[in-house]
Amino acid sequence: MSRMLSLRVILTVILLASCGLAQAQAPTGVDSLENVVKSSDLPDSVRLDALTRLSGMYQFVNFARSVKYSEDAIALAANTDLPLHKIKAYRNAALLYTISGDYSSALRYDNLALELDMVVKDSAGIAQEYNAIGNDYYDLGEYDDAYFYFTQSHRMASAARDTLRMLIALHNVGRVFKELGQFDQALDHLQLSKKLSETQNDQEGIPYGLYEIGDVLLRKHEYDSALATLRQALALVRKLHVDIIEPKVLSTMATAYLQQNDYKNALAFYDSAYALHQKTTNRYGMAEANLGRGIVLTKEGNFEKALEKFEASLSVARTLNARVLEIKAFNQLSGLWEQKGDFKKALFYYKQYKQLEDTLFSQETQGKLLRDQIRFETESRDTQIAALSQLQVMQRGELKKQEFVRNILVVVMALSAILLVTVYRSGQRRRKINTLLLQHQDDMEKRSEELERLNQVKDKFFSIISHDLRSPINALAGLLDLIDKGAIEPAEMHKHTQELKVRFNHTRTLLNNLLDWTLLQMDKLSLQAGRINLRKIVDENIQLLTSVQNKQINLVNQVPTEAIGYADSNTINLVIRNLMMNAIKFTNDGGKVIIDAKAQASEWLFSVKDNGVGMKPEVLNMLFDKTAPYTTRGTANEKGTGLGLILCKEFIEKNGGRIWVESEEGQGSTFFFTLPKAD
């Protein structure tokens, strides 16, 4: 299902209503506003407000007219210097594009509104636009970016004590967890935001919470509970006239009936959802409903009509850049052609499905989400620490005050020697206890930081393993399944075997890098420095890489025979191999990679130079950052994790050298590192 767009609509409608922009349909008001629009004697600000108000009035009455007024408002706003009126026009346009399912265009106008909110320094508007942009990325399947903007909205709302925006942000974070399959975390956020809606008397927020909770229960295969929750949501939607989410609730209920093999009800609910999406020309919603119809038709054995629905849904998904919907369409087409016995087409669509799914849920995306999640979940902990620090300052002030009073009493009661000694000893004991408490607190903080660092290493390790090991295993499983069914000719086996070979070579390199990287992070890797022949190491790696790489890359060893360094041979061998593999990855077929070394005073300057695609200046500063490994696909679509260069940096530094890179986009790259000379 697509995102719960009405949560963004709540804020838009509230703000429009506060300015008189969301009034109910009233003929007299409409006529007056249309007269204002036609008048050329009135200021642009008045006409711009009138156009925006008219667009809002017609949103659910005459959608085409609403779009026309919005376009006129945007055109007029472009020729004015009225930032607040422009913001209203941009928000209204983004809302209309969202209703129609064009999320890329909605994102464009939400970003324009955000830029102006930052210019006028409207913190409430910035928080609102962060939430809107998060929704746009959510609809486009960019869940890492969606999570970032939702949490940014929550931070700003929390700082401003804006409870409504805080609960909306929590709700949206729960939706991201839902799409990532983290259902328990999703339910925690969604139930909390629903409870806040109830306590804050936010009546319209309750059906949104019920809908998303029902969707999570459906994905957990708790069909009866899911349907009961969705029926509650549908009843409230119709009671409160929250028309926007009604087709989404209907589609989700249809999916629940489909899972229970109740095809009649499933098709009826999908048809109802499709009809409602048609009213607002929501192409995404109609494509999603068509996908559901196609699944029902496939279950009933009507393959030809099902194929029409799937292909129509796929076409719209590609037009709107809706990657989640595109993944679902590829998956259904693969299954359909397999049932029809055309295994070649089934394999084609399966590869498209896996490739897009791997891209959408890549290790880089998971890593970014993990970092954002840690920052968001520790935010409340930081607030508590700040409060404890403030309390500690107050306590210290109180101790100083007590000490001052005590000293006065000592002066006044100078003759009371016994009492003076008692007070003095009491103060000493208090200081000692406070010192011990502060030492204990410092020890606990250090242990907490160490545990968090080790936990991050573990999470990073397993997130990479869970993604990059899955791809070759899934590919092998798919190939074995097709071989078992007799769908692959003997002549095609070589091609598929080569593809699997490339995947497993990548996985083997990944495992070696991961294990070495983990040993480094845990300080378990010991180095044994000695004399190493750099030219011999390069020759061995050229022989190894020539046998496994598919490109026709010319590897040239210009390292002099007298190049003898003093370092750990195993780690330097890994560094040279990683740099050579990196150069091959970003060099086009037929290119050249030159490995050289030059003597400089007491060290060797080693270089790996390629004539590949090169890098932009802003990328150079990101390559060796171990807090956020940077990676991109090679010239032959090779994948990576970003750990190779981080390992190179740490290994070189542990061997007493330095590493850096020089590159120009389109002209290739040269990686340098230094090593001590052997005596």
PDB file of N, CA and C in Angstrom, residues 488-538:
ATOM      1  N   ILE A 488      16.047 -24.531 -18.576  1.00  0.00           N
ATOM      2  CA  ILE A 488      17.288 -23.953 -19.088  1.00  0.00           C
ATOM      3  C   ILE A 488      17.961 -24.965 -20.012  1.00  0.00           C
ATOM      4  N   GLU A 489      18.288 -24.479 -21.202  1.00  0.00           N
ATOM      5  CA  GLU A 489      18.962 -25.326 -22.182  1.00  0.00           C
ATOM      6  C   GLU A 489      20.438 -25.480 -21.782  1.00  0.00           C
ATOM      7  N   PRO A 490      21.066 -26.575 -22.174  1.00  0.00           N
ATOM      8  CA  PRO A 490      22.501 -26.766 -21.860  1.00  0.00           C
ATOM      9  C   PRO A 490      23.363 -25.638 -22.391  1.00  0.00           C
ATOM     10  N   ALA A 491      22.988 -25.076 -23.546  1.00  0.00           N
ATOM     11  CA  ALA A 491      23.799 -23.993 -24.123  1.00  0.00           C
ATOM     12  C   ALA A 491      23.770 -22.747 -23.265  1.00  0.00           C
ATOM     13  N   GLU A 492      22.707 -22.568 -22.473  1.00  0.00           N
ATOM     14  CA  GLU A 492      22.590 -21.374 -21.640  1.00  0.00           C
ATOM     15  C   GLU A 492      23.303 -21.528 -20.298  1.00  0.00           C
ATOM     16  N   MET A 493      23.710 -22.740 -19.954  1.00  0.00           N
ATOM     17  CA  MET A 493      24.287 -22.982 -18.637  1.00  0.00           C
ATOM     18  C   MET A 493      25.565 -22.177 -18.417  1.00  0.00           C
ATOM     19  N   HIS A 494      26.407 -22.066 -19.497  1.00  0.00           N
ATOM     20  CA  HIS A 494      27.673 -21.365 -19.319  1.00  0.00           C
ATOM     21  C   HIS A 494      27.437 -19.921 -18.905  1.00  0.00           C
ATOM     22  N   LYS A 495      26.482 -19.260 -19.547  1.00  0.00           N
ATOM     23  CA  LYS A 495      26.203 -17.847 -19.225  1.00  0.00           C
ATOM     24  C   LYS A 495      25.781 -17.706 -17.769  1.00  0.00           C
ATOM     25  N   HIS A 496      24.866 -18.575 -17.327  1.00  0.00           N
ATOM     26  CA  HIS A 496      24.383 -18.472 -15.944  1.00  0.00           C
ATOM     27  C   HIS A 496      25.488 -18.822 -14.953  1.00  0.00           C
ATOM     28  N   THR A 497      26.336 -19.796 -15.325  1.00  0.00           N
ATOM     29  CA  THR A 497      27.434 -20.170 -14.429  1.00  0.00           C
ATOM     30  C   THR A 497      28.409 -19.014 -14.262  1.00  0.00           C
ATOM     31  N   GLN A 498      28.704 -18.308 -15.380  1.00  0.00           N
ATOM     32  CA  GLN A 498      29.589 -17.148 -15.296  1.00  0.00           C
ATOM     33  C   GLN A 498      29.007 -16.081 -14.380  1.00  0.00           C
ATOM     34  N   GLU A 499      27.704 -15.864 -14.504  1.00  0.00           N
ATOM     35  CA  GLU A 499      27.046 -14.850 -13.656  1.00  0.00           C
ATOM     36  C   GLU A 499      27.172 -15.231 -12.177  1.00  0.00           C
ATOM     37  N   LEU A 500      26.943 -16.510 -11.860  1.00  0.00           N
ATOM     38  CA  LEU A 500      27.067 -16.950 -10.472  1.00  0.00           C
ATOM     39  C   LEU A 500      28.517 -16.849  -9.992  1.00  0.00           C
ATOM     40  N   LYS A 501      29.449 -17.126 -10.899  1.00  0.00           N
ATOM     41  CA  LYS A 501      30.862 -17.037 -10.524  1.00  0.00           C
ATOM     42  C   LYS A 501      31.230 -15.622 -10.100  1.00  0.00           C
ATOM     43  N   VAL A 502      30.770 -14.625 -10.856  1.00  0.00           N
ATOM     44  CA  VAL A 502      31.040 -13.222 -10.506  1.00  0.00           C
ATOM     45  C   VAL A 502      30.450 -12.888  -9.148  1.00  0.00           C
ATOM     46  N   ARG A 503      29.193 -13.334  -8.906  1.00  0.00           N
ATOM     47  CA  ARG A 503      28.536 -13.043  -7.622  1.00  0.00           C
ATOM     48  C   ARG A 503      29.303 -13.661  -6.452  1.00  0.00           C
ATOM     49  N   PHE A 504      29.767 -14.939  -6.626  1.00  0.00           N
ATOM     50  CA  PHE A 504      30.446 -15.588  -5.514  1.00  0.00           C
ATOM     51  C   PHE A 504      31.848 -15.029  -5.292  1.00  0.00           C
ATOM     52  N   ASN A 505      32.509 -14.562  -6.386  1.00  0.00           N
ATOM     53  CA  ASN A 505      33.805 -13.901  -6.198  1.00  0.00           C
ATOM     54  C   ASN A 505      33.627 -12.626  -5.398  1.00  0.00           C
ATOM     55  N   HIS A 506      32.544 -11.886  -5.718  1.00  0.00           N
ATOM     56  CA  HIS A 506      32.238 -10.673  -4.934  1.00  0.00           C
ATOM     57  C   HIS A 506      31.976 -11.030  -3.472  1.00  0.00           C
ATOM     58  N   THR A 507      31.234 -12.100  -3.243  1.00  0.00           N
ATOM     59  CA  THR A 507      30.897 -12.494  -1.867  1.00  0.00           C
ATOM     60  C   THR A 507      32.143 -12.934  -1.104  1.00  0.00           C
ATOM     61  N   ARG A 508      33.055 -13.643  -1.772  1.00  0.00           N
ATOM     62  CA  ARG A 508      34.281 -14.068  -1.106  1.00  0.00           C
ATOM     63  C   ARG A 508      35.124 -12.868  -0.687  1.00  0.00           C
ATOM     64  N   THR A 509      35.241 -11.879  -1.595  1.00  0.00           N
ATOM     65  CA  THR A 509      35.975 -10.657  -1.248  1.00  0.00           C
ATOM     66  C   THR A 509      35.303  -9.948  -0.088  1.00  0.00           C
ATOM     67  N   LEU A 510      33.966  -9.890  -0.133  1.00  0.00           N
ATOM     68  CA  LEU A 510      33.214  -9.236   0.944  1.00  0.00           C
ATOM     69  C   LEU A 510      33.493  -9.905   2.289  1.00  0.00           C
ATOM     70  N   LEU A 511      33.463 -11.240   2.327  1.00  0.00           N
ATOM     71  CA  LEU A 511      33.684 -11.957   3.590  1.00  0.00           C
ATOM     72  C   LEU A 511      35.087 -11.683   4.137  1.00  0.00           C
ATOM     73  N   ASN A 512      36.095 -11.713   3.239  1.00  0.00           N
ATOM     74  CA  ASN A 512      37.462 -11.449   3.700  1.00  0.00           C
ATOM     75  C   ASN A 512      37.578 -10.048   4.293  1.00  0.00           C
ATOM     76  N   ASN A 513      36.993  -9.059   3.587  1.00  0.00           N
ATOM     77  CA  ASN A 513      37.052  -7.679   4.082  1.00  0.00           C
ATOM     78  C   ASN A 513      36.305  -7.533   5.398  1.00  0.00           C
ATOM     79  N   LEU A 514      35.135  -8.173   5.489  1.00  0.00           N
ATOM     80  CA  LEU A 514      34.335  -8.071   6.711  1.00  0.00           C
ATOM     81  C   LEU A 514      35.072  -8.664   7.911  1.00  0.00           C
ATOM     82  N   LEU A 515      35.676  -9.838   7.721  1.00  0.00           N
ATOM     83  CA  LEU A 515      36.380 -10.477   8.834  1.00  0.00           C
ATOM     84  C   LEU A 515      37.577  -9.653   9.273  1.00  0.00           C
ATOM     85  N   ASP A 516      38.361  -9.143   8.293  1.00  0.00           N
ATOM     86  CA  ASP A 516      39.509  -8.308   8.655  1.00  0.00           C
ATOM     87  C   ASP A 516      39.053  -7.025   9.329  1.00  0.00           C
ATOM     88  N   TRP A 517      37.981  -6.427   8.797  1.00  0.00           N
ATOM     89  CA  TRP A 517      37.461  -5.175   9.373  1.00  0.00           C
ATOM     90  C   TRP A 517      36.975  -5.399  10.809  1.00  0.00           C
ATOM     91  N   THR A 518      36.297  -6.518  11.052  1.00  0.00           N
ATOM     92  CA  THR A 518      35.792  -6.806  12.394  1.00  0.00           C
ATOM     93  C   THR A 518      36.944  -7.021  13.373  1.00  0.00           C
ATOM     94  N   LEU A 519      37.979  -7.732  12.946  1.00  0.00           N
ATOM     95  CA  LEU A 519      39.150  -7.920  13.808  1.00  0.00           C
ATOM     96  C   LEU A 519      39.804  -6.591  14.154  1.00  0.00           C
ATOM     97  N   LEU A 520      39.845  -5.683  13.159  1.00  0.00           N
ATOM     98  CA  LEU A 520      40.405  -4.359  13.417  1.00  0.00           C
ATOM     99  C   LEU A 520      39.610  -3.615  14.479  1.00  0.00           C
ATOM    100  N   GLN A 521      38.258  -3.621  14.309  1.00  0.00           N
ATOM    101  CA  GLN A 521      37.399  -2.880  15.237  1.00  0.00           C
ATOM    102  C   GLN A 521      37.514  -3.424  16.655  1.00  0.00           C
ATOM    103  N   MET A 522      37.775  -4.700  16.784  1.00  0.00           N
ATOM    104  CA  MET A 522      37.851  -5.320  18.116  1.00  0.00           C
ATOM    105  C   MET A 522      39.294  -5.444  18.612  1.00  0.00           C
ATOM    106  N   ASP A 523      40.248  -4.799  17.874  1.00  0.00           N
ATOM    107  CA  ASP A 523      41.663  -4.813  18.266  1.00  0.00           C
ATOM    108  C   ASP A 523      42.192  -6.233  18.446  1.00  0.00           C
ATOM    109  N   LYS A 524      41.758  -7.155  17.583  1.00  0.00           N
ATOM    110  CA  LYS A 524      42.196  -8.552  17.657  1.00  0.00           C
ATOM    111  C   LYS A 524      43.199  -8.903  16.556  1.00  0.00           C
ATOM    112  N   LEU A 525      43.589  -7.913  15.718  1.00  0.00           N
ATOM    113  CA  LEU A 525      44.475  -8.196  14.590  1.00  0.00           C
ATOM    114  C   LEU A 525      45.896  -7.778  14.953  1.00  0.00           C
ATOM    115  N   SER A 526      46.805  -8.733  14.957  1.00  0.00           N
ATOM    116  CA  SER A 526      48.200  -8.441  15.289  1.00  0.00           C
ATOM    117  C   SER A 526      49.019  -8.418  14.001  1.00  0.00           C
ATOM    118  N   LEU A 527      49.948  -7.438  13.893  1.00  0.00           N
ATOM    119  CA  LEU A 527      50.776  -7.276  12.706  1.00  0.00           C
ATOM    120  C   LEU A 527      52.191  -7.770  12.988  1.00  0.00           C
ATOM    121  N   GLN A 528      52.768  -8.466  12.000  1.00  0.00           N
ATOM    122  CA  GLN A 528      54.134  -8.977  12.097  1.00  0.00           C
ATOM    123  C   GLN A 528      54.950  -8.317  10.990  1.00  0.00           C
ATOM    124  N   ALA A 529      55.655  -7.224  11.338  1.00  0.00           N
ATOM    125  CA  ALA A 529      56.421  -6.478  10.334  1.00  0.00           C
ATOM    126  C   ALA A 529      57.673  -7.245   9.933  1.00  0.00           C
ATOM    127  N   GLY A 530      58.023  -7.133   8.654  1.00  0.00           N
ATOM    128  CA  GLY A 530      59.227  -7.769   8.130  1.00  0.00           C
ATOM    129  C   GLY A 530      59.529  -7.258   6.735  1.00  0.00           C
ATOM    130  N   ARG A 531      60.538  -7.798   6.103  1.00  0.00           N
ATOM    131  CA  ARG A 531      60.902  -7.379   4.736  1.00  0.00           C
ATOM    132  C   ARG A 531      59.919  -7.988   3.741  1.00  0.00           C
ATOM    133  N   ILE A 532      59.354  -7.165   2.870  1.00  0.00           N
ATOM    134  CA  ILE A 532      58.401  -7.656   1.872  1.00  0.00           C
ATOM    135  C   ILE A 532      58.816  -7.128   0.495  1.00  0.00           C
ATOM    136  N   ASN A 533      58.689  -8.009  -0.512  1.00  0.00           N
ATOM    137  CA  ASN A 533      59.007  -7.668  -1.897  1.00  0.00           C
ATOM    138  C   ASN A 533      57.743  -7.147  -2.567  1.00  0.00           C
ATOM    139  N   LEU A 534      57.664  -5.832  -2.791  1.00  0.00           N
ATOM    140  CA  LEU A 534      56.440  -5.208  -3.316  1.00  0.00           C
ATOM    141  C   LEU A 534      56.158  -5.662  -4.746  1.00  0.00           C
ATOM    142  N   ARG A 535      57.193  -5.804  -5.559  1.00  0.00           N
ATOM    143  CA  ARG A 535      56.962  -6.224  -6.952  1.00  0.00           C
ATOM    144  C   ARG A 535      56.386  -7.635  -7.009  1.00  0.00           C
ATOM    145  N   LYS A 536      56.892  -8.527  -6.147  1.00  0.00           N
ATOM    146  CA  LYS A 536      56.405  -9.906  -6.131  1.00  0.00           C
ATOM    147  C   LYS A 536      54.926  -9.945  -5.717  1.00  0.00           C
ATOM    148  N   ILE A 537      54.537  -9.122  -4.727  1.00  0.00           N
ATOM    149  CA  ILE A 537      53.135  -9.081  -4.299  1.00  0.00           C
ATOM    150  C   ILE A 537      52.238  -8.614  -5.437  1.00  0.00           C
ATOM    151  N   VAL A 538      52.722  -7.624  -6.201  1.00  0.00           N
ATOM    152  CA  VAL A 538      51.924  -7.120  -7.330  1.00  0.00           C
ATOM    153  C   VAL A 538      51.775  -8.195  -8.395  1.00  0.00           C
TER     154      VAL A 538
END
